[in-house]
Coordinates of C-alpha atoms and ligand atoms in Angstrom, one line a residue:
X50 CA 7.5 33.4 -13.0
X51 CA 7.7 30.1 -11.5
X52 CA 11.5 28.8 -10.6
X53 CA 13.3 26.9 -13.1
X54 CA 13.3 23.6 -11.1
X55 CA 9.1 23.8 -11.4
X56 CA 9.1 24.1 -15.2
X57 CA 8.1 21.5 -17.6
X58 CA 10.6 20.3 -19.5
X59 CA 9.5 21.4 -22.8
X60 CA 9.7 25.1 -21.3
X61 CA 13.3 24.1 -20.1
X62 CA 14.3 22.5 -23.4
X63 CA 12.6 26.0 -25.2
X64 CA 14.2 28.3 -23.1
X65 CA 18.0 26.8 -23.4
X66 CA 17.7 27.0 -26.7
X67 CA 17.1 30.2 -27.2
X68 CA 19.3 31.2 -24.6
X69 CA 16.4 32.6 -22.5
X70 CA 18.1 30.5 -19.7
X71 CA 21.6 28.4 -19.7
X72 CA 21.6 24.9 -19.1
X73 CA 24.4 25.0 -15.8
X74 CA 21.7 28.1 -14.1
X75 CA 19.0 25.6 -15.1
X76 CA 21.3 22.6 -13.4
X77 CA 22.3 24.8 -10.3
X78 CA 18.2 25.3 -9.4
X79 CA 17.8 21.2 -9.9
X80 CA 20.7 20.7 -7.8
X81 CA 19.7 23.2 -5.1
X82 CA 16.3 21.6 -5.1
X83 CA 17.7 18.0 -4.4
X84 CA 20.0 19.7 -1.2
X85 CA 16.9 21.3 -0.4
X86 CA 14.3 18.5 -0.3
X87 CA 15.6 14.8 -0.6
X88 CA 17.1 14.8 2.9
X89 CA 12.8 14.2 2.9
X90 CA 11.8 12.8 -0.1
X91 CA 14.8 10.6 -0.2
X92 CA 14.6 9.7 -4.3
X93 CA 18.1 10.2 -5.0
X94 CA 20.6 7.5 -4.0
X95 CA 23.7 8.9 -5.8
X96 CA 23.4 12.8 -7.2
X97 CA 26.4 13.5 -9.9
X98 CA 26.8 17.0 -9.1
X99 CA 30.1 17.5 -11.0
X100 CA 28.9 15.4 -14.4
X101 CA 25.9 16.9 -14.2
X102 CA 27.4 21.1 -14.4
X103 CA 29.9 20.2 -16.6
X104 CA 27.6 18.6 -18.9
X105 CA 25.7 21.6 -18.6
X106 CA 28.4 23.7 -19.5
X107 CA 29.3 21.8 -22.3
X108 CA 25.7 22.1 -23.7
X109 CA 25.7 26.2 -23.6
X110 CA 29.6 26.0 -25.1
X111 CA 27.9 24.1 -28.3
X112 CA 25.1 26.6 -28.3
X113 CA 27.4 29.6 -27.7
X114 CA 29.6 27.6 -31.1
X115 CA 26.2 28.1 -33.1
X116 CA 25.2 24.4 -33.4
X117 CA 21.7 23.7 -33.0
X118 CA 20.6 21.8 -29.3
X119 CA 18.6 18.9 -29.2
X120 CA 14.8 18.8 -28.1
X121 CA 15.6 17.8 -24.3
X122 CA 18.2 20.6 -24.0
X123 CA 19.9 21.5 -20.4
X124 CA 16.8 19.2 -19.3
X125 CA 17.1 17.2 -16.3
X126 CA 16.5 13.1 -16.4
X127 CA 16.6 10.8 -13.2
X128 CA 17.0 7.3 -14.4
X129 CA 16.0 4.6 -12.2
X130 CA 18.9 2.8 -10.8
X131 CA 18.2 -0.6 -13.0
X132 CA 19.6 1.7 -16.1
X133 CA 23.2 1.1 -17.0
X134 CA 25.0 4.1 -17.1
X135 CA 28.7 4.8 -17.3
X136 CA 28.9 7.1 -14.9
X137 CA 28.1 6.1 -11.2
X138 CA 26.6 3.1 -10.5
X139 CA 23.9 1.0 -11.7
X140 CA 23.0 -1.1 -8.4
X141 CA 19.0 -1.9 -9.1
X142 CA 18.7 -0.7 -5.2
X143 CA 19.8 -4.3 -4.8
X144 CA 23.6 -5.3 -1.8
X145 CA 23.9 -7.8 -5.0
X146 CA 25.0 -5.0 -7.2
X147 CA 26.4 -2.6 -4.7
X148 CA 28.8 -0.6 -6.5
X149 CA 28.4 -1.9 -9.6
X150 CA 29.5 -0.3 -12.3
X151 CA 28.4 -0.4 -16.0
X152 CA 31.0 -0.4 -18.8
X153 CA 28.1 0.4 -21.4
X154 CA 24.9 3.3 -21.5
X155 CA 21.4 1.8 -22.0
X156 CA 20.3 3.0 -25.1
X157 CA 17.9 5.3 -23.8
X158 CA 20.5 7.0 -21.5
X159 CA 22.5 7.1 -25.1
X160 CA 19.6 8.8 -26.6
X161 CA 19.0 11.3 -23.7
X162 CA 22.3 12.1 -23.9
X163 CA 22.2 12.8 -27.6
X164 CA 19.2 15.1 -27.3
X165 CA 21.6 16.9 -24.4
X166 CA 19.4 16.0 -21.9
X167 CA 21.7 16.3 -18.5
X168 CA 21.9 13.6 -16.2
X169 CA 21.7 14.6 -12.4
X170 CA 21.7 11.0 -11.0
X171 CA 19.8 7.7 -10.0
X172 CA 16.4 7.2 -8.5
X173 CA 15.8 4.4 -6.1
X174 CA 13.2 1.7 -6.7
X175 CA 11.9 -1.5 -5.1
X176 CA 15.0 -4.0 -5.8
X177 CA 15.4 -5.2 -9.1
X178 CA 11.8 -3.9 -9.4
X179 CA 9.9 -6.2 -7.8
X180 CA 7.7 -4.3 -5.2
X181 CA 4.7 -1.5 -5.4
X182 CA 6.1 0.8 -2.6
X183 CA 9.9 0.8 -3.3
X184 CA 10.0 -0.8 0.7
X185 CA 11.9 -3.8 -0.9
X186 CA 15.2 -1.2 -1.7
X187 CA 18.3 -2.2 0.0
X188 CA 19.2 1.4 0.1
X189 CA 16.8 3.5 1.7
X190 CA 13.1 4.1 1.8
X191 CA 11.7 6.7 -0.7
X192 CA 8.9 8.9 0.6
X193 CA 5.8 10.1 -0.9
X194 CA 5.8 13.8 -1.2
X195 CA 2.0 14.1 -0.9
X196 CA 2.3 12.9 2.8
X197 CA 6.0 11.6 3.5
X198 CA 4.2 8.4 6.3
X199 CA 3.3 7.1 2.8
X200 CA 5.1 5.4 0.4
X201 CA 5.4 6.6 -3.3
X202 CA 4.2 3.2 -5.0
X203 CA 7.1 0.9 -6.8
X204 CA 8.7 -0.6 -8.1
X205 CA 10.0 3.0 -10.0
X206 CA 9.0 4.6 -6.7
X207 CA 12.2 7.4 -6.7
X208 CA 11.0 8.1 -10.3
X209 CA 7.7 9.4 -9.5
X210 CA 8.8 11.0 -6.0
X211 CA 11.7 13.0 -8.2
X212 CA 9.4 14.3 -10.2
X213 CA 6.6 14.9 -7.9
X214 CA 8.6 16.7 -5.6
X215 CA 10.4 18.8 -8.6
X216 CA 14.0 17.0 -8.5
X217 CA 14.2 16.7 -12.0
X218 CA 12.0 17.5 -14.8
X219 CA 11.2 14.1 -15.8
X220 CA 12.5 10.5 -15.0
X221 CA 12.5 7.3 -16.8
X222 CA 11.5 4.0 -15.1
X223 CA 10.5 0.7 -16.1
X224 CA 7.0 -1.3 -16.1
X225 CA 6.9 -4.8 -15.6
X226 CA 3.3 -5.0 -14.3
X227 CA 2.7 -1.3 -13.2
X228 CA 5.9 -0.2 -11.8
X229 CA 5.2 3.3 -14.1
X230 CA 2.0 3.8 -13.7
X231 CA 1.5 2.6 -10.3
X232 CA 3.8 5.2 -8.7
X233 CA 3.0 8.0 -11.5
X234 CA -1.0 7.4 -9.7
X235 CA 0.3 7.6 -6.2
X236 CA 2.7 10.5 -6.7
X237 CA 0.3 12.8 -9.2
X238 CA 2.6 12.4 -12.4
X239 CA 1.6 11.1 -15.7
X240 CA 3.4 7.7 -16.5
X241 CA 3.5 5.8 -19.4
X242 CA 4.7 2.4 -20.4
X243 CA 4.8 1.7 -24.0
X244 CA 3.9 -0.9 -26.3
X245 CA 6.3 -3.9 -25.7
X246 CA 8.7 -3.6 -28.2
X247 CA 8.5 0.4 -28.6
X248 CA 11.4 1.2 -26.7
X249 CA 15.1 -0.6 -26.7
X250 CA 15.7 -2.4 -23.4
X251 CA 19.2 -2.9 -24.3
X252 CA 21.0 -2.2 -20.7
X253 CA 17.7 -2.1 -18.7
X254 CA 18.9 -5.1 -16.1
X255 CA 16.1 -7.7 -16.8
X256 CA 13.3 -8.7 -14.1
X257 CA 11.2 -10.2 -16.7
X258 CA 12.0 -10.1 -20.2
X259 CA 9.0 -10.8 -21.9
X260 CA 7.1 -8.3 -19.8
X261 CA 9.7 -5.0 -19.0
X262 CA 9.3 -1.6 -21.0
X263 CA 10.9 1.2 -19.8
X264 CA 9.0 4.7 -19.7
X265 CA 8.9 8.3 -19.1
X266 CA 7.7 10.0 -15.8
X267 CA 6.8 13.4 -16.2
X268 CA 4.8 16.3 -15.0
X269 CA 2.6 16.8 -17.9
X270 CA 1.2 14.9 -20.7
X271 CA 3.5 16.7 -23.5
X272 CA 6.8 16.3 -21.5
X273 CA 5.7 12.2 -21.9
X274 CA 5.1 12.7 -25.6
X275 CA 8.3 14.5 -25.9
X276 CA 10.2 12.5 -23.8
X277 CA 8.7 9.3 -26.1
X278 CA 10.1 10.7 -29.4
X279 CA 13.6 10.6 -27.9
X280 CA 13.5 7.0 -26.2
X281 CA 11.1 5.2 -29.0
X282 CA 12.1 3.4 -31.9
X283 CA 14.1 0.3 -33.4
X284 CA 17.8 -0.8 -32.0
X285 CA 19.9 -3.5 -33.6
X286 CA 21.2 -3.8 -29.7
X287 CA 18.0 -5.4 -28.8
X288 CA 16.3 -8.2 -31.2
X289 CA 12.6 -7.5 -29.5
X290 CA 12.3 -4.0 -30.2
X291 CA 9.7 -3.3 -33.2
X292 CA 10.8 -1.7 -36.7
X293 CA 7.8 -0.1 -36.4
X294 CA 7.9 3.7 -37.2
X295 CA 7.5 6.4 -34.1
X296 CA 4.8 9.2 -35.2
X297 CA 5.6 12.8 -33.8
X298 CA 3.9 12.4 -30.9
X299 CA 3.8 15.6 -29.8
X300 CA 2.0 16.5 -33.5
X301 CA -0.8 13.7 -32.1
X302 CA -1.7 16.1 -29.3
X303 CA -4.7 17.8 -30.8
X304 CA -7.2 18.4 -28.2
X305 CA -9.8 16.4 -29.8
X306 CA -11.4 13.3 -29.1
X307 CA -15.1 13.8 -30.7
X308 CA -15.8 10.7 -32.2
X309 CA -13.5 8.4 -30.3
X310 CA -14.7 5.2 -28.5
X311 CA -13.8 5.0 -25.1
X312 CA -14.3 1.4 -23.5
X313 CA -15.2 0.8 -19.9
X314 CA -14.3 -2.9 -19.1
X315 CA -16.8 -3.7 -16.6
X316 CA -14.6 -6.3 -14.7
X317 CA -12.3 -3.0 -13.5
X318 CA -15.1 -1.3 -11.9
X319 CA -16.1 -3.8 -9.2
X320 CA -15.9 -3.8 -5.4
X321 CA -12.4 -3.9 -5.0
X322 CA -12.5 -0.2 -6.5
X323 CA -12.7 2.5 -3.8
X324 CA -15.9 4.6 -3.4
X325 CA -13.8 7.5 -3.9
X326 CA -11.5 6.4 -6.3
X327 CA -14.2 5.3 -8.2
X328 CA -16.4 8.6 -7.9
X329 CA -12.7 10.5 -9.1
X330 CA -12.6 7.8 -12.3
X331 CA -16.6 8.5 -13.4
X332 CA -15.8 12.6 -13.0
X333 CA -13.1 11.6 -15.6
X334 CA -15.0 9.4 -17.9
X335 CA -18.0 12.7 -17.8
X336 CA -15.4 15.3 -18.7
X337 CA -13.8 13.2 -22.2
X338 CA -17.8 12.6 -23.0
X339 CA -18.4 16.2 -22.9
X340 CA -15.5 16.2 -24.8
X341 CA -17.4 14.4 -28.0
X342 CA -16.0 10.8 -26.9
X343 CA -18.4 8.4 -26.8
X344 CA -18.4 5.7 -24.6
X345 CA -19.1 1.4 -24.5
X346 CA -19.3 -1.3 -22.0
X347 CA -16.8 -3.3 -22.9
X348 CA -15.6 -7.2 -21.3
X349 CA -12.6 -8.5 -20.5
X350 CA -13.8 -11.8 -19.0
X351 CA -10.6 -13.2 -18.0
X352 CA -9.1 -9.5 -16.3
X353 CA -9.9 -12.2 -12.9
X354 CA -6.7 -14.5 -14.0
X355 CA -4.1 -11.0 -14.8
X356 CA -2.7 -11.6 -11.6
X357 CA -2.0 -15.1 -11.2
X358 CA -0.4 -15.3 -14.5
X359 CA 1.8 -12.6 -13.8
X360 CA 2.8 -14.1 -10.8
X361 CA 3.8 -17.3 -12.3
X362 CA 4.9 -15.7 -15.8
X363 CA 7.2 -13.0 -14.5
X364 CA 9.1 -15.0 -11.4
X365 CA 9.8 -17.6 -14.1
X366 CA 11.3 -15.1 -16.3
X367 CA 12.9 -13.3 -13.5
X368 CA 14.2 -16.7 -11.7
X369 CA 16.9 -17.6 -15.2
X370 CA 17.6 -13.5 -15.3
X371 CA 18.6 -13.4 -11.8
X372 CA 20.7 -16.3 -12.2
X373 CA 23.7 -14.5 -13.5
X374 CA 24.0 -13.3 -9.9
X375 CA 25.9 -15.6 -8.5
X376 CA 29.0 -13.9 -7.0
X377 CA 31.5 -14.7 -9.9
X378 CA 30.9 -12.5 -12.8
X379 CA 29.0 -9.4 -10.8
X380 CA 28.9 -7.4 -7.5
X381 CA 28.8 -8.8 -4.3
X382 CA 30.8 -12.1 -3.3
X383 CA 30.2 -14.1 -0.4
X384 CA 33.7 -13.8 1.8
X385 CA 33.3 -17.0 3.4
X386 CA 32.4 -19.4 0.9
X387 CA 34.8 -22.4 1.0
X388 CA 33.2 -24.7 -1.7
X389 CA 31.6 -23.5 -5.1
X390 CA 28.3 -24.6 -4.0
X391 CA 28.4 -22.1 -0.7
X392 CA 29.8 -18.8 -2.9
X393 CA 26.0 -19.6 -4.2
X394 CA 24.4 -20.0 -1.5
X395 CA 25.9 -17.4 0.7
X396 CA 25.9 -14.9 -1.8
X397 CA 22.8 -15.3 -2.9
X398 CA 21.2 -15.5 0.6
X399 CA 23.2 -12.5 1.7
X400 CA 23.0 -10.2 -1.9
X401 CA 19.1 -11.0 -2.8
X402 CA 16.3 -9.2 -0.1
X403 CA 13.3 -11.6 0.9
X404 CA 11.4 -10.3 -2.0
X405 CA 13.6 -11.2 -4.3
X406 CA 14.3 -14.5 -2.7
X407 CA 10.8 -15.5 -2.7
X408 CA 10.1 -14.6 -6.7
X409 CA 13.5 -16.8 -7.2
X410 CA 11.8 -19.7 -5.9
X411 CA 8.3 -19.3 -6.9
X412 CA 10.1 -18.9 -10.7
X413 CA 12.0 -21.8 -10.2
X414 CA 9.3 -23.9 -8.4
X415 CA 7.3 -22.9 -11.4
X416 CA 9.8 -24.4 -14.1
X417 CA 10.7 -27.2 -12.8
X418 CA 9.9 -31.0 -14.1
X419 CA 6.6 -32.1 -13.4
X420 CA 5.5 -28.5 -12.4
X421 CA 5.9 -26.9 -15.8
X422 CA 2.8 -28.0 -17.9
X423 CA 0.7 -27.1 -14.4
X424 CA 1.9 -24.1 -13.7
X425 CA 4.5 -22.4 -16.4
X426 CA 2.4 -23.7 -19.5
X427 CA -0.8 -23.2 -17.9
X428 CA -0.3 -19.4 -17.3
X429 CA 0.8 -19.3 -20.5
X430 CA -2.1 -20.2 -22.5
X431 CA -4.1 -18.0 -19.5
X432 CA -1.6 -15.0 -20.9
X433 CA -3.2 -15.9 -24.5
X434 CA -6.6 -15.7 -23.7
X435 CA -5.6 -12.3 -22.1
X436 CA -4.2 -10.6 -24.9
X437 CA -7.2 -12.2 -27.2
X438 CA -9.8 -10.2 -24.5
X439 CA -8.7 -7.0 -25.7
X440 CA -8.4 -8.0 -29.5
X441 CA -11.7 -8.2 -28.4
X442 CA -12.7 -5.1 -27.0
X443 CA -10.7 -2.9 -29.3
X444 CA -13.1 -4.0 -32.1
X445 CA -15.4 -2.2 -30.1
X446 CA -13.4 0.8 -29.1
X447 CA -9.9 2.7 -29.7
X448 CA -8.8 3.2 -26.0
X449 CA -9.8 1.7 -22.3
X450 CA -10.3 3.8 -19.5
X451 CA -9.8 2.5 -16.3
X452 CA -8.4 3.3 -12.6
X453 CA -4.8 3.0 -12.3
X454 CA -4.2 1.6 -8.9
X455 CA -7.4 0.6 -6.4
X456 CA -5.9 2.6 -4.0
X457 CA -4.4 6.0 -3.1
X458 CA -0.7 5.9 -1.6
X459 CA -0.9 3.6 1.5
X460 CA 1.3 4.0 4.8
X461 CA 5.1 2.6 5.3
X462 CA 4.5 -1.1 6.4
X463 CA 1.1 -1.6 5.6
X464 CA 1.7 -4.1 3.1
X465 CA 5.0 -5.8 4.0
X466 CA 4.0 -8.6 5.9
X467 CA 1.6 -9.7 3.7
X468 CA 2.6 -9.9 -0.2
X469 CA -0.5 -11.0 -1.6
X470 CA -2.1 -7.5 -1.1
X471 CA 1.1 -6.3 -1.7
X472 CA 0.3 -8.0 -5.3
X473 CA -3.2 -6.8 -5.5
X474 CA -1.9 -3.1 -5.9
X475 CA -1.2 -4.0 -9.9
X476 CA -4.9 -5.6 -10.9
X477 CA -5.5 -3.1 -12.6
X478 CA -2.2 -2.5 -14.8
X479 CA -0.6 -6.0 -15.2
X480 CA -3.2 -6.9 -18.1
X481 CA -1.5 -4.3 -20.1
X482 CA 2.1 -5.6 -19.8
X483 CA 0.7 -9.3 -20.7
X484 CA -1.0 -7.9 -23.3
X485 CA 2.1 -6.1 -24.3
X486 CA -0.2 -2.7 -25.1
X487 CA 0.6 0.8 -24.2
X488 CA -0.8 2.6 -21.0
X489 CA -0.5 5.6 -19.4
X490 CA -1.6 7.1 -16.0
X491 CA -2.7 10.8 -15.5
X492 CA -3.8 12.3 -12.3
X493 CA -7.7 12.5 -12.0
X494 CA -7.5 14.6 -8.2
X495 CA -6.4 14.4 -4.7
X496 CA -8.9 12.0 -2.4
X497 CA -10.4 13.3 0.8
X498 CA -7.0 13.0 2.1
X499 CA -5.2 15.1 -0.1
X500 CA -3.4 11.8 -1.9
X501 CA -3.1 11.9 -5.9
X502 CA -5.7 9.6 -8.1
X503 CA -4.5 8.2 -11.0
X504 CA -6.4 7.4 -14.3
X505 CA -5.7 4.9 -16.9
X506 CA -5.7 5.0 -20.5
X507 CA -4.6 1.8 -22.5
X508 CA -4.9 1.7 -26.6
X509 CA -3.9 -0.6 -29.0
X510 CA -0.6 -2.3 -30.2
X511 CA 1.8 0.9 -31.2
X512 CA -1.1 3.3 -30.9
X513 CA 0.6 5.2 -27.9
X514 CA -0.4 8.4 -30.3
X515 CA -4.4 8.0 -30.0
X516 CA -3.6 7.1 -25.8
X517 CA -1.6 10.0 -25.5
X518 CA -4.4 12.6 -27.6
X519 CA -6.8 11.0 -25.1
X520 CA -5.0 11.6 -21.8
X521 CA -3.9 15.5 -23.3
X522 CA -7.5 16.0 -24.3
X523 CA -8.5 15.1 -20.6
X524 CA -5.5 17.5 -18.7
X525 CA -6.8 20.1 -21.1
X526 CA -10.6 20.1 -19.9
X527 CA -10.3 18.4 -16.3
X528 CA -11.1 21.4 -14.6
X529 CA -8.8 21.7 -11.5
X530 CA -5.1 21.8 -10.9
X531 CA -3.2 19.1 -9.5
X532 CA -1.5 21.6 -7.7
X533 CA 1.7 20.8 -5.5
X534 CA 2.8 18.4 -2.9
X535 CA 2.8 19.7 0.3
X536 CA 7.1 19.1 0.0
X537 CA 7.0 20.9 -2.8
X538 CA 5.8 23.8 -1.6
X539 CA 8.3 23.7 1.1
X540 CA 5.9 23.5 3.6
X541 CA 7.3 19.4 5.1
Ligands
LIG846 N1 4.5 -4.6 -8.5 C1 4.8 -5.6 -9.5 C2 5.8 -6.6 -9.0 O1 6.1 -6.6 -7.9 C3 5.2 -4.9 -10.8 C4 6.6 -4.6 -10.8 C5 7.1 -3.9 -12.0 O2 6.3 -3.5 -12.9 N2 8.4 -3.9 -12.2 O3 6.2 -7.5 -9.7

């Protein structure tokens, strides 16, 4: 029997409730794992050892009292440090927030705690979540379990690495243009972002509002549809999330996709895709059409564009978000301002990394007076001809299948001094955030190097259920098992 810390958390949640296992033994192995492993891995940047056991304990007193546990019982959740939380901090790996600390839960951590999921901490991540290898934290820099000279993608790079390397049984993150599925593909977990509007973002700290959904990252494709049913769904606290109803996802799990119509856009499968990572995507595609799916060649002609929109849609947005930074009302202030005008600009200059600085002016270079129509409105309209490509193709077909990332996990500083390739790791996953559709990521095998490959599913508006039958249907029959990080067998 494999050790609690390597179970999924369905078999966790099971188990606790029967009393197979109590939720504080379950705890103890999670919180032996962190001592053993994250001096490594580094995910964690604050564990809460104490909260977490006596949360635990307070979950076996209510089932010892007879009252029925919730469907994440005695599981363990990292949340990704841009999650307010009353307990601890909520820093968004950023000096601007240091010791920051939340009077209010996100509604997701709400809703985890409801379904007496325990909390063992927060999970670092590129600063306020602009990156693709977590390199931009202030904090420290997050390793890749697979090979720890490699990073573990971004922006939610301690999410994926936390799960990978069996820290917690699942962790939520947030996608603003891959920043789930990015890392999921690099770090061999599944990782979904919703629909826009599926989950609450009420106390997610904003990068780019029009863009963000948080998600789960998890070890299998029926912890994600488990973890959905807890963090889906309608809240007054947050205007843009959809009354749409949330189907049992886990009931949508059938094993089936005869009949189904996968689309290929052609634009994803071009040069700038691997040999490898492209050989890893075809094996995938061949096992769902043996499978009974059928497949089409599909176009999204203006897939070429994704990136530059993004990169003037989302520094906008993020430029008046990050503006409430400004060394009054939060975190860090400047000690040596004299005038108004240099608390700003010290603190700002001194709180915000380069990242961050940079997307601050590109956003406001982008919305200013007589750059607006050029560039803002421009990428706009761009945005809508996006979103109309795959009105388009799902006419022809219920789901997309694509890579997730061009590119297995790549080496600490590889990247850094040049952002535009930094950029390039999202072409394939920012369409899907301006679209505002569902995607998920689900490993596909390990390259010639032993680093995780990542496939992509997207579906339609809301239909996270057919996305998520699709990617189960594909675990089911791929043929191999993803196996183990090498730090997760304790052999870094
Ligand atoms: N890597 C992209 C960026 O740097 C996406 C980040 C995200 O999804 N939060 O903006």
């Amino acid at each position: 029997m494999s050790a609690w810390h390597e179970r999924r958390a369905h078999e966790i949640a099971g188990a606790v409730r029967t009393g197979a296992v109590s939720a504080v033994e379950v705890t103890r192995a999670f919180l032996e794992r962190i001592d053993a492993v994250d001096g490594e891995v580094n995910a964690y940047t604050e564990v809460w050892r104490a909260e977490a056991e006596a949360r635990a304990a307070a979950i076996d007193a209510k089932r010892d009292r007879g009252e029925a546990l919730g469907a994440l019982a005695g599981v363990p959740v990292a949340l990704k440090a841009l999650l307010c939380t009353t307990e601890g901090t909520t820093d968004c790996s950023s000096r601007m927030l240091k010791g920051f600390r939340s009077p209010y839960d996100a509604t997701v951590v709400r809703r985890l705690r409801d379904a007496d999921a325990v909390l063992p901490g927060k999970v670092n991540m590129d600063e306020f979540a602009m990156g693709s290898s977590t390199e931009n934290s202030a904090i420290k820099k997050t390793r890749n379990p697979w090979n720890l000279d490699c990073v573990p993608g971004g922006s939610s790079g301690g999410s994926a690495a936390s799960v990978a390397a069996d820290e917690c049984a699942f962790a939520l993150g947030s996608d603003t243009g891959g920043s789930i599925r990015q890392p999921a593909a690099l770090c061999g977990c599944v990782g979904v972002k919703p629909t826009y509007g599926r989950v609450s973002r009420y106390g997610l700290v904003a990068f780019a509002s029009s863009l963000d959904q948080i998600g789960p990252l998890t070890k299998d494709v029926e912890d994600a549809a488990l973890a959905l049913n807890i963090i889906c769904g309608r809240d007054p606290m947050d205007a843009t999330s959809a009354a749409v109803p949330v189907p049992d996802f886990t009931a949508s799990l059938t094993g089936e996709v005869k009949g189904l119509r996968i689309g290929l856009p052609k634009e994803y499968f071009t040069s700038q895709l691997g040999s490898e990572m492209r050989e890893k995507v075809e094996r995938a595609i061949a096992v769902l059409e043996e499978q009974g799916a059928e497949t089409v060649e599909v176009s999204l002609p203006h897939t070429d564009h994704g990136v530059a929109v993004y990169y003037i849609i989302s520094p906008a947005e993020a430029s008046a978000n990050l503006a409430r930074f400004d060394g009054v009302r939060y975190g860090f202030r400047h000690p040596d301002a004299e005038t108004v005008d240099d608390l700003y600009v010290l603190t700002k200059s001194d709180g915000f990394g380069t990242e961050v600085q940079r997307r601050i002016m590109l956003g406001t270079y982008v919305l200013s007076s007589g750059y607006y129509d050029a560039y803002y409105l421009k990428a706009q309209k761009v945005r809508a001809l996006i979103r109309q490509d795959f009105d388009r193709a799902f006419a022809q077909c219920d789901v997309l299948v694509t890579p997730t990332s061009p590119t297995p996990a790549f080496r600490f500083g590889e990247k850094t001094d040049d952002p535009l390739e930094m950029y390039l790791s999202d072409i394939y996953t920012i369409s899907a955030n301006l679209a505002a559709i569902p995607g998920i990521s689900v490993p596909c095998g390990l390259t010639s190097a032993g680093l995780p490959a990542g496939l992509q599913i997207m579906a339609r508006h809301f239909d996270e259920a057919t996305m998520l039958r699709v990617a189960h249907c594909y675990e089911q029959h791929r043929g191999f098992d993803p196996g183990k990080p090498p730090i997760a067998r304790g052999a870094a």
